[in-house]
């Protein structure tokens, strides 16, 4: 009898802890889904559609170091941004074709999904590195689905804007390319011999398409969508308008913050101004966040300060940006969404979500141990 009672009590305890509702955000702690499992959606982004939020991110593997995609993109849904239902794998990597662009073992990072009202399709973009090639491919991948939760079908991968010059191209970019510039560089800060323009990386990649690594999507009020990506060996950001079906680039793009080596870009809009939150380029190690604003998405962009203030602000509270969530139904309510990477055991990566405040219209992010949506009512 006693054993039976203990079993019942343990069962109730396990059930309660698995189904417990989150009452708010506790950045950096384990964040359980509806099944009681730590959410597995790293480098993610959030789509709001028909009153539901969908969180998409990289599915990481238990006990594995490194960053190889063995499963795909995980999706969760929520109506309050704190309690998340596991919706399973939205985009699966391909297990039976080693030559496929998204074959298991490729690098598939920072997936983002937007909804196209004209085609009634959900479109996913991600950063793709082909299996066995390190970070050399620097491609964008595109997948499509009829449903927010998927399954998504892979469409293509490519380097953006092949054969197109940006709006702010300079004459120097159209000059012939010196043979030594055809070199590959290591793809990080400190790798280039000089300013990217002095060796004309834009011109080097004109024909084959521009490098695209860390990336994000943004849909404007008029329904136009934009792709922002770290390009030119991560030295320069490009903002590129998508085609009407959101499946390709339109060819309309600009370069911004050349030689600032910005990664992890996230765009949002407030009171008609465009904002950018990004990071420096230091691999998996955290660094000081960047922020910027512009009256028009195609600039002019002005860099602002590190938006983080207080202890560990110079490390973005040990996180790196991945998205900014506009909270629905609340004015001026935006959430900074960041990853606290755990490169030795990637699945243990933590999520740092913090409210964004505005001082003189400039974004400010402060650390909070615990917070809830009422901060936006103050
Ligand atoms: C930093 C980037 O922001 C991540 O997405 C990832 O590409 C790592 N670098 C790889 O070192």
XYZ file of C-alpha atoms and ligand atoms in Angstrom:
389
model
C 0.000 0.000 0.000
C 2.774 2.402 1.038
C 4.689 1.654 -2.172
C 1.526 2.225 -4.195
C 1.056 5.641 -2.529
C 4.687 6.582 -3.210
C 4.287 5.614 -6.884
C 1.110 7.721 -7.141
C 2.820 10.705 -5.439
C 5.883 10.456 -7.710
C 3.657 10.176 -10.803
C 1.685 13.261 -9.771
C 4.916 15.165 -9.042
C 6.427 14.244 -12.439
C 3.181 15.151 -14.225
C 2.919 18.482 -12.386
C 6.505 19.457 -13.080
C 6.141 18.542 -16.750
C 2.932 20.473 -17.288
C 3.761 23.420 -15.037
C 3.030 26.737 -16.708
C 5.805 29.322 -16.755
C 4.743 32.469 -14.978
C 7.383 34.625 -16.658
C 10.895 34.638 -18.072
C 13.989 33.474 -16.190
C 16.840 34.209 -18.619
C 19.627 31.649 -18.631
C 17.674 28.962 -16.749
C 16.438 25.680 -18.218
C 13.254 26.527 -20.178
C 10.900 23.552 -20.392
C 8.367 22.926 -23.151
C 4.944 21.300 -22.633
C 6.654 17.906 -22.379
C 9.035 19.049 -19.643
C 12.049 19.096 -21.981
C 14.451 22.064 -22.301
C 13.481 23.919 -25.490
C 15.745 22.957 -28.374
C 15.544 25.904 -30.785
C 18.875 27.717 -30.851
C 19.763 30.667 -33.095
C 16.016 31.007 -33.466
C 13.348 33.444 -34.487
C 9.647 33.945 -33.807
C 6.744 34.270 -36.246
C 3.343 35.577 -35.117
C 0.500 34.214 -37.218
C -3.257 33.956 -36.502
C -2.801 34.770 -32.803
C -0.087 32.163 -32.262
C 3.654 32.670 -31.855
C 5.915 30.082 -33.508
C 9.518 29.705 -32.363
C 11.895 28.076 -34.871
C 15.512 27.231 -34.104
C 18.414 24.866 -34.568
C 17.834 21.435 -33.005
C 21.038 20.422 -31.183
C 22.102 16.926 -30.140
C 22.726 15.725 -26.563
C 26.382 15.467 -25.634
C 27.642 16.703 -28.982
C 30.134 19.456 -29.385
C 30.336 21.302 -32.665
C 27.570 22.544 -34.778
C 26.554 19.892 -37.293
C 22.842 19.657 -38.164
C 21.831 16.030 -37.530
C 18.074 16.617 -37.181
C 16.924 19.983 -38.533
C 14.827 22.938 -37.459
C 12.638 22.525 -34.363
C 9.322 24.381 -34.005
C 7.334 25.318 -30.873
C 4.070 27.247 -30.540
C 2.716 29.546 -27.849
C -0.023 32.088 -27.246
C 1.756 33.923 -24.433
C 5.504 33.657 -25.284
C 6.234 31.849 -22.008
C 4.544 28.438 -22.393
C 5.717 26.562 -25.474
C 4.219 23.465 -27.085
C 6.598 21.157 -28.909
C 5.447 21.049 -32.562
C 8.290 18.759 -33.638
C 10.802 19.110 -36.449
C 9.609 21.614 -39.054
C 12.461 21.074 -41.529
C 14.347 17.787 -41.472
C 17.858 17.415 -42.794
C 18.197 14.732 -45.490
C 19.470 11.385 -44.215
C 19.514 9.251 -47.369
C 21.310 11.480 -49.853
C 24.840 12.495 -48.919
C 25.004 14.867 -51.888
C 21.908 16.853 -50.896
C 22.538 20.497 -49.911
C 20.998 19.879 -46.484
C 22.328 16.383 -45.945
C 22.775 15.401 -42.268
C 26.077 16.824 -41.050
C 25.765 20.125 -42.871
C 25.732 23.337 -40.834
C 22.242 24.835 -40.762
C 22.082 27.966 -38.631
C 19.750 30.763 -37.592
C 16.516 29.629 -39.321
C 13.772 32.261 -39.633
C 10.221 31.928 -40.982
C 7.919 34.551 -42.491
C 4.403 34.250 -43.912
C 3.596 35.344 -47.447
C -0.043 36.472 -47.692
C -0.008 36.529 -51.520
C 1.031 32.883 -51.881
C -0.392 31.725 -48.519
C 2.924 29.959 -47.834
C 5.316 29.946 -44.917
C 8.863 30.594 -46.081
C 11.973 29.641 -44.104
C 15.457 31.081 -44.711
C 18.600 29.806 -43.028
C 22.376 30.010 -43.207
C 23.763 26.875 -44.845
C 27.272 25.468 -44.903
C 27.689 22.403 -47.089
C 28.794 19.208 -45.349
C 32.540 18.805 -45.007
C 33.384 22.310 -46.176
C 33.660 24.142 -42.876
C 32.262 27.661 -43.215
C 33.408 28.110 -46.801
C 30.107 27.820 -48.696
C 28.437 30.802 -46.932
C 25.053 30.162 -48.555
C 21.427 30.980 -47.875
C 18.892 28.151 -47.851
C 15.162 28.441 -48.515
C 12.336 26.044 -47.600
C 8.551 26.326 -47.911
C 5.417 24.959 -46.245
C 1.634 25.287 -46.301
C 1.550 25.203 -42.508
C 3.447 27.248 -39.937
C 4.566 24.112 -38.135
C 5.691 22.407 -41.346
C 6.773 20.060 -42.733
C 8.940 22.430 -44.782
C 10.249 21.359 -48.176
C 13.739 22.430 -49.162
C 13.635 24.700 -52.233
C 17.242 25.756 -52.942
C 20.469 27.109 -51.559
C 22.635 29.766 -53.145
C 24.805 32.805 -52.577
C 22.581 35.886 -52.716
C 22.545 38.633 -55.308
C 24.722 37.013 -57.977
C 25.281 39.469 -60.827
C 23.713 42.375 -58.909
C 25.373 45.493 -57.548
C 24.124 47.048 -54.311
C 22.417 50.447 -54.333
C 25.520 51.992 -52.751
C 28.069 50.344 -55.048
C 31.179 52.417 -55.724
C 33.236 52.614 -58.913
C 36.097 50.794 -57.189
C 33.938 47.674 -56.877
C 33.585 47.404 -60.640
C 37.353 47.442 -61.246
C 39.069 44.171 -62.283
C 39.868 41.822 -59.407
C 43.523 41.275 -58.508
C 44.451 37.552 -58.645
C 45.491 37.409 -54.972
C 42.015 38.572 -53.923
C 40.522 35.353 -55.290
C 41.982 33.788 -52.150
C 39.799 32.475 -49.426
C 40.116 34.172 -46.113
C 39.407 32.554 -42.773
C 35.995 34.196 -42.504
C 36.424 36.153 -39.315
C 37.625 39.341 -37.817
C 41.334 39.881 -38.333
C 41.506 37.625 -41.403
C 41.491 40.266 -44.067
C 44.735 42.065 -44.900
C 42.944 45.417 -44.979
C 39.539 47.066 -45.332
C 37.218 44.816 -47.416
C 36.992 47.518 -50.081
C 40.756 47.708 -50.486
C 40.652 44.099 -51.693
C 37.164 44.447 -53.178
C 35.370 41.391 -51.803
C 32.086 42.675 -53.198
C 33.535 42.660 -56.694
C 35.187 39.282 -56.136
C 31.796 37.706 -55.366
C 29.753 39.643 -57.943
C 29.404 36.742 -60.368
C 28.955 33.835 -57.984
C 26.873 35.680 -55.425
C 27.677 37.314 -52.125
C 28.695 35.352 -49.038
C 25.836 35.023 -46.530
C 26.402 33.683 -43.022
C 24.571 34.971 -39.904
C 21.183 36.086 -41.131
C 17.682 37.236 -40.306
C 14.415 38.252 -41.992
C 12.216 41.285 -41.474
C 8.748 42.029 -42.886
C 7.813 45.687 -43.163
C 4.330 47.181 -42.647
C 3.812 47.310 -46.424
C 4.351 43.541 -46.714
C 7.819 43.807 -48.267
C 10.349 41.407 -46.784
C 14.091 41.873 -46.274
C 17.002 39.518 -45.716
C 19.921 40.793 -43.634
C 23.127 38.783 -43.685
C 26.799 38.986 -42.704
C 28.715 39.080 -45.967
C 32.158 39.723 -47.447
C 33.953 37.356 -45.024
C 31.677 38.635 -42.227
C 33.103 42.155 -42.565
C 29.953 43.837 -43.909
C 26.190 43.511 -43.520
C 23.883 43.427 -46.534
C 20.179 44.254 -46.377
C 18.416 42.776 -49.358
C 14.770 43.050 -50.386
C 13.117 39.718 -51.193
C 11.033 38.939 -54.268
C 7.232 39.145 -53.917
C 6.986 35.408 -53.182
C 9.785 35.691 -50.569
C 11.663 32.804 -52.224
C 14.491 34.837 -53.803
C 16.333 38.092 -53.527
C 14.862 40.950 -55.587
C 18.309 42.313 -56.509
C 17.655 45.489 -54.525
C 20.206 45.615 -51.703
C 22.643 47.766 -49.757
C 25.879 47.236 -47.838
C 26.141 48.685 -44.361
C 28.760 48.899 -41.616
C 31.636 47.705 -43.751
C 34.623 46.558 -41.665
C 32.490 46.527 -38.472
C 32.269 42.697 -38.585
C 28.694 42.505 -37.354
C 27.096 39.103 -36.822
C 23.767 37.944 -35.369
C 21.739 40.791 -36.948
C 18.125 41.393 -35.894
C 15.943 44.123 -37.422
C 12.787 45.666 -36.011
C 10.693 48.796 -36.505
C 9.310 51.213 -33.929
C 7.482 54.478 -34.562
C 8.602 54.494 -38.195
C 12.323 54.039 -37.343
C 14.262 50.901 -38.280
C 16.471 49.396 -35.598
C 19.285 46.883 -35.745
C 20.687 44.823 -32.879
C 23.771 42.769 -33.730
C 26.994 41.400 -32.254
C 30.700 41.597 -32.873
C 32.380 38.636 -34.593
C 34.046 36.359 -31.995
C 32.888 32.800 -32.805
C 30.845 31.247 -29.983
C 32.308 33.571 -27.362
C 30.059 36.444 -26.292
C 30.993 40.038 -26.985
C 29.490 43.523 -26.700
C 26.277 43.961 -28.686
C 25.878 46.625 -31.346
C 22.846 48.752 -32.136
C 21.941 51.087 -34.971
C 19.005 52.945 -36.449
C 17.814 54.378 -39.753
C 14.830 56.387 -40.990
C 14.636 54.109 -44.047
C 15.509 50.425 -44.304
C 18.000 51.264 -47.048
C 19.650 53.863 -44.852
C 21.318 56.019 -43.935
C 22.135 53.755 -40.969
C 23.793 55.262 -37.901
C 25.517 53.118 -35.321
C 24.461 53.679 -31.704
C 26.038 52.353 -28.508
C 26.062 48.899 -27.003
C 22.372 48.681 -26.032
C 23.201 46.622 -22.934
C 23.854 48.391 -19.651
C 24.961 47.166 -16.232
C 27.014 44.192 -15.119
C 28.177 41.962 -17.998
C 26.854 44.468 -20.545
C 30.183 44.153 -22.399
C 29.314 40.457 -22.938
C 25.632 41.044 -23.752
C 24.923 39.158 -20.508
C 26.842 36.211 -21.990
C 24.551 35.999 -25.009
C 24.400 36.785 -28.706
C 21.356 38.255 -30.440
C 19.175 36.088 -32.647
C 15.879 37.988 -33.019
C 13.782 40.848 -31.670
C 10.170 39.904 -30.978
C 7.492 42.586 -31.341
C 4.989 41.716 -28.583
C 1.510 41.730 -30.064
C -1.175 43.952 -28.608
C 1.265 46.065 -26.556
C 2.696 49.362 -27.657
C 6.463 49.747 -27.714
C 6.946 46.210 -26.451
C 9.951 44.379 -27.903
C 11.860 41.410 -26.547
C 15.584 40.880 -27.144
C 16.029 37.194 -27.938
C 19.579 35.893 -27.521
C 21.514 32.642 -27.240
C 23.897 31.784 -24.446
C 25.858 29.262 -26.512
C 27.300 26.131 -24.895
C 29.680 24.980 -27.618
C 30.863 21.875 -25.686
C 27.302 20.593 -25.259
C 25.234 22.654 -27.667
C 21.840 21.276 -26.560
C 22.401 22.887 -23.164
C 22.486 26.356 -24.750
C 20.331 28.798 -22.809
C 17.963 31.511 -23.940
C 18.382 35.100 -22.830
C 15.149 36.977 -23.419
C 14.974 40.503 -22.031
C 12.623 43.455 -22.560
C 13.981 46.322 -24.647
C 13.523 49.773 -23.150
C 13.911 53.026 -25.053
C 15.701 56.096 -23.759
C 15.515 59.058 -26.125
C 14.240 56.454 -28.571
C 17.507 54.477 -28.342
C 17.300 50.802 -27.343
C 18.473 49.816 -23.856
C 18.685 46.265 -22.526
C 19.109 45.567 -18.808
C 19.648 42.255 -17.085
C 16.674 40.831 -15.212
C 16.807 37.637 -13.143
C 13.078 37.156 -13.628
C 10.437 39.206 -15.382
C 7.018 38.993 -16.989
C 4.874 40.843 -19.517
C 3.706 43.368 -16.917
C 7.021 45.240 -17.490
C 5.452 46.510 -20.684
C 2.498 48.011 -18.789
C 4.677 50.258 -16.614
C 28.949 33.110 -34.472
C 27.679 33.066 -35.194
O 26.877 34.098 -34.749
C 27.003 31.733 -35.012
O 25.786 31.708 -35.673
C 27.931 30.699 -35.521
O 28.079 30.842 -36.906
C 29.264 30.794 -34.853
N 29.810 32.121 -35.002
C 30.245 29.818 -35.412
O 31.508 30.030 -34.844
